[in-house]
């Protein structure tokens, strides 16, 4: 089952139980998967471009190398999910309020992604690209961001307590209101005016 339909935007799999299935490499672009059960489902190398995954249950799912550009994943449960080298690119890629606690996002690509109020505690984002990402009020407690690129990323009022930012790139970002207790900034590349930099207008909401 390499492609659900030539007209994926008409496919409605909302509330469907697909837990534990092997859907590796499948094309689910544009499919409605709202509140679908995808717990422990294998979606490695799958295409979920512009898919509706709002409120879906995807804990411990395998999304390694999956493409989720412009997908709506608000309020999705991705606890413990394997998202290594996944692509979550685009201004419509929405993970607002998503739970990614303990998720593995090593090497993932996130550009312009919305992660407002997302839960990322204990998540591993090593070597990931978090550029122009909106992480306002997100919880990254004890997350690993070693060698992660945080360029033009919004972190207002986010929780970065005990975050590992060793060798990370923190350039042109605003840390006002951010909780930084116990953060590891060893060898991190930090902008000199990190705390007072005024974000360009095109980065703001």
PDB file of C-alpha atoms in Angstrom:
ATOM      1  CA  UNK A   1       0.000   0.000   0.000  1.00  0.00           C
ATOM      2  CA  UNK A   2       2.362   2.696  -1.266  1.00  0.00           C
ATOM      3  CA  UNK A   3      -0.340   5.297  -1.953  1.00  0.00           C
ATOM      4  CA  UNK A   4      -3.800   5.567  -0.490  1.00  0.00           C
ATOM      5  CA  UNK A   5      -5.354   7.364  -3.449  1.00  0.00           C
ATOM      6  CA  UNK A   6      -4.540   9.660  -6.311  1.00  0.00           C
ATOM      7  CA  UNK A   7      -6.859  12.138  -4.576  1.00  0.00           C
ATOM      8  CA  UNK A   8      -5.532  11.910  -1.027  1.00  0.00           C
ATOM      9  CA  UNK A   9      -7.173  15.159  -0.030  1.00  0.00           C
ATOM     10  CA  UNK A  10     -10.531  13.374  -0.253  1.00  0.00           C
ATOM     11  CA  UNK A  11      -9.546  10.469   1.989  1.00  0.00           C
ATOM     12  CA  UNK A  12     -11.038  10.565   5.482  1.00  0.00           C
ATOM     13  CA  UNK A  13      -9.309   8.332   8.040  1.00  0.00           C
ATOM     14  CA  UNK A  14     -10.255  10.400  11.060  1.00  0.00           C
ATOM     15  CA  UNK A  15     -10.798   8.399  14.263  1.00  0.00           C
ATOM     16  CA  UNK A  16      -9.452   5.292  12.473  1.00  0.00           C
ATOM     17  CA  UNK A  17      -7.474   2.705  14.447  1.00  0.00           C
ATOM     18  CA  UNK A  18      -4.152   2.185  12.627  1.00  0.00           C
ATOM     19  CA  UNK A  19      -2.113   1.396  15.728  1.00  0.00           C
ATOM     20  CA  UNK A  20       0.832  -0.948  15.291  1.00  0.00           C
ATOM     21  CA  UNK A  21       0.469  -1.158  11.514  1.00  0.00           C
ATOM     22  CA  UNK A  22       3.402  -1.121   9.107  1.00  0.00           C
ATOM     23  CA  UNK A  23       2.804   1.916   6.891  1.00  0.00           C
ATOM     24  CA  UNK A  24       6.437   2.517   6.032  1.00  0.00           C
ATOM     25  CA  UNK A  25       6.863   4.540   2.856  1.00  0.00           C
ATOM     26  CA  UNK A  26       3.130   5.190   2.443  1.00  0.00           C
ATOM     27  CA  UNK A  27       1.854   8.432   0.889  1.00  0.00           C
ATOM     28  CA  UNK A  28      -0.763   9.965   3.181  1.00  0.00           C
ATOM     29  CA  UNK A  29      -0.384  13.510   1.896  1.00  0.00           C
ATOM     30  CA  UNK A  30      -3.517  15.562   2.373  1.00  0.00           C
ATOM     31  CA  UNK A  31      -5.321  12.761   4.230  1.00  0.00           C
ATOM     32  CA  UNK A  32      -7.630  13.516   7.147  1.00  0.00           C
ATOM     33  CA  UNK A  33      -6.167  11.631  10.140  1.00  0.00           C
ATOM     34  CA  UNK A  34      -7.729  13.787  12.818  1.00  0.00           C
ATOM     35  CA  UNK A  35      -7.763  11.921  16.150  1.00  0.00           C
ATOM     36  CA  UNK A  36      -6.610   8.723  14.433  1.00  0.00           C
ATOM     37  CA  UNK A  37      -4.925   6.041  16.556  1.00  0.00           C
ATOM     38  CA  UNK A  38      -1.372   5.705  15.242  1.00  0.00           C
ATOM     39  CA  UNK A  39       0.235   4.473  18.450  1.00  0.00           C
ATOM     40  CA  UNK A  40       3.393   2.454  17.702  1.00  0.00           C
ATOM     41  CA  UNK A  41       2.599   2.652  13.965  1.00  0.00           C
ATOM     42  CA  UNK A  42       5.536   2.403  11.549  1.00  0.00           C
ATOM     43  CA  UNK A  43       5.427   5.518   9.358  1.00  0.00           C
ATOM     44  CA  UNK A  44       9.126   5.651   8.560  1.00  0.00           C
ATOM     45  CA  UNK A  45       9.853   7.293   5.192  1.00  0.00           C
ATOM     46  CA  UNK A  46       6.128   8.103   4.865  1.00  0.00           C
ATOM     47  CA  UNK A  47       4.806  11.268   3.221  1.00  0.00           C
ATOM     48  CA  UNK A  48       2.272  13.158   5.335  1.00  0.00           C
ATOM     49  CA  UNK A  49       2.504  16.497   3.560  1.00  0.00           C
ATOM     50  CA  UNK A  50      -0.438  18.771   4.349  1.00  0.00           C
ATOM     51  CA  UNK A  51      -2.103  15.957   6.328  1.00  0.00           C
ATOM     52  CA  UNK A  52      -4.619  16.734   9.070  1.00  0.00           C
ATOM     53  CA  UNK A  53      -3.283  15.050  12.215  1.00  0.00           C
ATOM     54  CA  UNK A  54      -4.951  17.264  14.779  1.00  0.00           C
ATOM     55  CA  UNK A  55      -5.345  15.449  18.066  1.00  0.00           C
ATOM     56  CA  UNK A  56      -3.965  12.193  16.651  1.00  0.00           C
ATOM     57  CA  UNK A  57      -2.489   9.578  19.011  1.00  0.00           C
ATOM     58  CA  UNK A  58       1.041   8.874  17.789  1.00  0.00           C
ATOM     59  CA  UNK A  59       2.974   7.953  20.914  1.00  0.00           C
ATOM     60  CA  UNK A  60       5.937   5.671  20.212  1.00  0.00           C
ATOM     61  CA  UNK A  61       5.236   5.849  16.458  1.00  0.00           C
ATOM     62  CA  UNK A  62       8.133   5.440  14.042  1.00  0.00           C
ATOM     63  CA  UNK A  63       8.341   8.603  11.928  1.00  0.00           C
ATOM     64  CA  UNK A  64      12.000   8.293  11.068  1.00  0.00           C
ATOM     65  CA  UNK A  65      12.770  10.200   7.863  1.00  0.00           C
ATOM     66  CA  UNK A  66       9.053  10.970   7.362  1.00  0.00           C
ATOM     67  CA  UNK A  67       8.010  14.138   5.526  1.00  0.00           C
ATOM     68  CA  UNK A  68       5.433  16.188   7.450  1.00  0.00           C
ATOM     69  CA  UNK A  69       5.737  19.525   5.686  1.00  0.00           C
ATOM     70  CA  UNK A  70       2.698  21.797   6.208  1.00  0.00           C
ATOM     71  CA  UNK A  71       0.923  19.114   8.275  1.00  0.00           C
ATOM     72  CA  UNK A  72      -1.467  20.252  10.997  1.00  0.00           C
ATOM     73  CA  UNK A  73      -0.341  18.373  14.108  1.00  0.00           C
ATOM     74  CA  UNK A  74      -1.768  20.628  16.780  1.00  0.00           C
ATOM     75  CA  UNK A  75      -2.497  18.861  20.068  1.00  0.00           C
ATOM     76  CA  UNK A  76      -1.036  15.605  18.687  1.00  0.00           C
ATOM     77  CA  UNK A  77       0.402  13.031  21.131  1.00  0.00           C
ATOM     78  CA  UNK A  78       3.943  12.157  20.022  1.00  0.00           C
ATOM     79  CA  UNK A  79       5.331  10.963  23.359  1.00  0.00           C
ATOM     80  CA  UNK A  80       8.418   8.818  22.773  1.00  0.00           C
ATOM     81  CA  UNK A  81       8.028   8.959  18.986  1.00  0.00           C
ATOM     82  CA  UNK A  82      11.024   8.218  16.761  1.00  0.00           C
ATOM     83  CA  UNK A  83      11.294  11.293  14.527  1.00  0.00           C
ATOM     84  CA  UNK A  84      14.949  11.096  13.594  1.00  0.00           C
ATOM     85  CA  UNK A  85      15.724  13.065  10.426  1.00  0.00           C
ATOM     86  CA  UNK A  86      12.016  13.838   9.934  1.00  0.00           C
ATOM     87  CA  UNK A  87      11.123  16.919   7.893  1.00  0.00           C
ATOM     88  CA  UNK A  88       8.657  19.367   9.449  1.00  0.00           C
ATOM     89  CA  UNK A  89       9.108  22.342   7.162  1.00  0.00           C
ATOM     90  CA  UNK A  90       6.787  25.196   6.279  1.00  0.00           C
ATOM     91  CA  UNK A  91       4.837  28.028   7.862  1.00  0.00           C
ATOM     92  CA  UNK A  92       1.726  25.831   7.954  1.00  0.00           C
ATOM     93  CA  UNK A  93       3.489  23.038   9.867  1.00  0.00           C
ATOM     94  CA  UNK A  94       1.621  23.337  13.137  1.00  0.00           C
ATOM     95  CA  UNK A  95       2.482  21.490  16.361  1.00  0.00           C
ATOM     96  CA  UNK A  96       0.927  23.987  18.741  1.00  0.00           C
ATOM     97  CA  UNK A  97       0.173  22.295  22.042  1.00  0.00           C
ATOM     98  CA  UNK A  98       1.635  18.993  20.821  1.00  0.00           C
ATOM     99  CA  UNK A  99       3.190  16.574  23.322  1.00  0.00           C
ATOM    100  CA  UNK A 100       6.641  15.477  22.140  1.00  0.00           C
ATOM    101  CA  UNK A 101       7.969  14.543  25.575  1.00  0.00           C
ATOM    102  CA  UNK A 102      10.803  12.042  25.240  1.00  0.00           C
ATOM    103  CA  UNK A 103      10.599  12.089  21.429  1.00  0.00           C
ATOM    104  CA  UNK A 104      13.741  11.434  19.376  1.00  0.00           C
ATOM    105  CA  UNK A 105      14.197  14.298  16.902  1.00  0.00           C
ATOM    106  CA  UNK A 106      17.890  13.921  16.232  1.00  0.00           C
ATOM    107  CA  UNK A 107      18.804  15.430  12.886  1.00  0.00           C
ATOM    108  CA  UNK A 108      15.222  16.553  12.214  1.00  0.00           C
ATOM    109  CA  UNK A 109      14.591  19.605  10.023  1.00  0.00           C
ATOM    110  CA  UNK A 110      12.188  22.201  11.395  1.00  0.00           C
ATOM    111  CA  UNK A 111      11.988  25.472   9.495  1.00  0.00           C
ATOM    112  CA  UNK A 112       9.216  28.011  10.255  1.00  0.00           C
ATOM    113  CA  UNK A 113       7.490  25.292  12.311  1.00  0.00           C
ATOM    114  CA  UNK A 114       4.925  26.342  14.939  1.00  0.00           C
ATOM    115  CA  UNK A 115       5.637  24.774  18.349  1.00  0.00           C
ATOM    116  CA  UNK A 116       3.844  27.245  20.597  1.00  0.00           C
ATOM    117  CA  UNK A 117       3.151  25.712  24.042  1.00  0.00           C
ATOM    118  CA  UNK A 118       4.505  22.358  22.847  1.00  0.00           C
ATOM    119  CA  UNK A 119       5.810  19.856  25.424  1.00  0.00           C
ATOM    120  CA  UNK A 120       9.380  18.815  24.577  1.00  0.00           C
ATOM    121  CA  UNK A 121      10.673  17.782  27.991  1.00  0.00           C
ATOM    122  CA  UNK A 122      13.377  15.132  27.803  1.00  0.00           C
ATOM    123  CA  UNK A 123      13.204  15.198  23.981  1.00  0.00           C
ATOM    124  CA  UNK A 124      16.424  14.680  22.014  1.00  0.00           C
ATOM    125  CA  UNK A 125      16.895  17.387  19.375  1.00  0.00           C
ATOM    126  CA  UNK A 126      20.613  16.918  18.863  1.00  0.00           C
ATOM    127  CA  UNK A 127      21.893  18.060  15.447  1.00  0.00           C
ATOM    128  CA  UNK A 128      18.382  19.254  14.535  1.00  0.00           C
ATOM    129  CA  UNK A 129      17.670  22.429  12.549  1.00  0.00           C
ATOM    130  CA  UNK A 130      15.275  24.624  14.545  1.00  0.00           C
ATOM    131  CA  UNK A 131      15.454  27.729  12.398  1.00  0.00           C
ATOM    132  CA  UNK A 132      12.762  30.435  12.365  1.00  0.00           C
ATOM    133  CA  UNK A 133      10.737  28.138  14.635  1.00  0.00           C
ATOM    134  CA  UNK A 134       8.159  29.503  17.068  1.00  0.00           C
ATOM    135  CA  UNK A 135       8.719  27.945  20.509  1.00  0.00           C
ATOM    136  CA  UNK A 136       6.912  30.556  22.583  1.00  0.00           C
ATOM    137  CA  UNK A 137       5.855  29.154  25.970  1.00  0.00           C
ATOM    138  CA  UNK A 138       7.135  25.696  25.020  1.00  0.00           C
ATOM    139  CA  UNK A 139       8.411  23.351  27.727  1.00  0.00           C
ATOM    140  CA  UNK A 140      11.874  21.989  26.889  1.00  0.00           C
ATOM    141  CA  UNK A 141      12.790  20.918  30.410  1.00  0.00           C
ATOM    142  CA  UNK A 142      15.859  18.647  30.347  1.00  0.00           C
ATOM    143  CA  UNK A 143      15.776  18.421  26.531  1.00  0.00           C
ATOM    144  CA  UNK A 144      18.967  17.720  24.583  1.00  0.00           C
ATOM    145  CA  UNK A 145      19.835  20.320  21.939  1.00  0.00           C
ATOM    146  CA  UNK A 146      23.495  19.478  21.496  1.00  0.00           C
ATOM    147  CA  UNK A 147      24.863  20.956  18.235  1.00  0.00           C
ATOM    148  CA  UNK A 148      21.344  22.132  17.391  1.00  0.00           C
ATOM    149  CA  UNK A 149      20.846  25.226  15.227  1.00  0.00           C
ATOM    150  CA  UNK A 150      18.507  27.799  16.792  1.00  0.00           C
ATOM    151  CA  UNK A 151      18.647  30.660  14.307  1.00  0.00           C
ATOM    152  CA  UNK A 152      15.917  33.320  14.401  1.00  0.00           C
ATOM    153  CA  UNK A 153      13.944  31.069  16.746  1.00  0.00           C
ATOM    154  CA  UNK A 154      11.325  32.553  19.064  1.00  0.00           C
ATOM    155  CA  UNK A 155      11.723  31.366  22.665  1.00  0.00           C
ATOM    156  CA  UNK A 156       9.751  33.947  24.611  1.00  0.00           C
ATOM    157  CA  UNK A 157       8.638  32.594  27.995  1.00  0.00           C
ATOM    158  CA  UNK A 158       9.816  29.085  27.132  1.00  0.00           C
ATOM    159  CA  UNK A 159      11.164  26.687  29.770  1.00  0.00           C
ATOM    160  CA  UNK A 160      14.799  25.791  29.040  1.00  0.00           C
ATOM    161  CA  UNK A 161      15.662  24.590  32.527  1.00  0.00           C
ATOM    162  CA  UNK A 162      18.407  21.956  32.517  1.00  0.00           C
ATOM    163  CA  UNK A 163      18.531  21.945  28.714  1.00  0.00           C
ATOM    164  CA  UNK A 164      21.767  20.734  27.126  1.00  0.00           C
ATOM    165  CA  UNK A 165      22.825  23.341  24.543  1.00  0.00           C
ATOM    166  CA  UNK A 166      26.417  22.196  24.217  1.00  0.00           C
ATOM    167  CA  UNK A 167      27.880  23.366  20.879  1.00  0.00           C
ATOM    168  CA  UNK A 168      24.452  24.706  19.863  1.00  0.00           C
ATOM    169  CA  UNK A 169      24.033  27.753  17.631  1.00  0.00           C
ATOM    170  CA  UNK A 170      21.932  30.487  19.283  1.00  0.00           C
ATOM    171  CA  UNK A 171      21.995  33.405  16.890  1.00  0.00           C
ATOM    172  CA  UNK A 172      19.498  36.244  16.505  1.00  0.00           C
ATOM    173  CA  UNK A 173      17.068  34.902  19.103  1.00  0.00           C
ATOM    174  CA  UNK A 174      15.264  36.518  22.017  1.00  0.00           C
ATOM    175  CA  UNK A 175      15.528  34.877  25.440  1.00  0.00           C
ATOM    176  CA  UNK A 176      13.468  37.396  27.395  1.00  0.00           C
ATOM    177  CA  UNK A 177      11.235  35.631  29.894  1.00  0.00           C
ATOM    178  CA  UNK A 178      12.961  32.289  29.318  1.00  0.00           C
ATOM    179  CA  UNK A 179      13.717  29.990  32.264  1.00  0.00           C
ATOM    180  CA  UNK A 180      17.414  29.112  32.045  1.00  0.00           C
ATOM    181  CA  UNK A 181      18.165  27.468  35.400  1.00  0.00           C
ATOM    182  CA  UNK A 182      20.781  24.740  35.031  1.00  0.00           C
ATOM    183  CA  UNK A 183      21.155  25.193  31.258  1.00  0.00           C
ATOM    184  CA  UNK A 184      24.383  23.907  29.673  1.00  0.00           C
ATOM    185  CA  UNK A 185      25.838  26.441  27.217  1.00  0.00           C
ATOM    186  CA  UNK A 186      29.275  24.882  26.948  1.00  0.00           C
ATOM    187  CA  UNK A 187      30.925  25.922  23.660  1.00  0.00           C
ATOM    188  CA  UNK A 188      27.601  27.245  22.364  1.00  0.00           C
ATOM    189  CA  UNK A 189      27.736  29.946  19.693  1.00  0.00           C
ATOM    190  CA  UNK A 190      25.791  32.780  21.276  1.00  0.00           C
ATOM    191  CA  UNK A 191      24.908  36.208  19.845  1.00  0.00           C
ATOM    192  CA  UNK A 192      26.457  39.017  21.869  1.00  0.00           C
ATOM    193  CA  UNK A 193      23.135  40.843  22.191  1.00  0.00           C
ATOM    194  CA  UNK A 194      21.124  37.680  22.788  1.00  0.00           C
ATOM    195  CA  UNK A 195      18.937  39.071  25.564  1.00  0.00           C
ATOM    196  CA  UNK A 196      18.052  42.395  24.006  1.00  0.00           C
ATOM    197  CA  UNK A 197      17.877  41.699  20.283  1.00  0.00           C
ATOM    198  CA  UNK A 198      14.711  43.040  18.666  1.00  0.00           C
ATOM    199  CA  UNK A 199      13.278  40.417  16.332  1.00  0.00           C
ATOM    200  CA  UNK A 200      12.834  41.500  12.700  1.00  0.00           C
ATOM    201  CA  UNK A 201       9.245  42.308  11.797  1.00  0.00           C
ATOM    202  CA  UNK A 202       8.998  39.368   9.376  1.00  0.00           C
ATOM    203  CA  UNK A 203       9.635  36.940  12.250  1.00  0.00           C
ATOM    204  CA  UNK A 204       6.870  38.297  14.436  1.00  0.00           C
ATOM    205  CA  UNK A 205       3.280  37.042  14.426  1.00  0.00           C
TER     206      UNK A 205
END
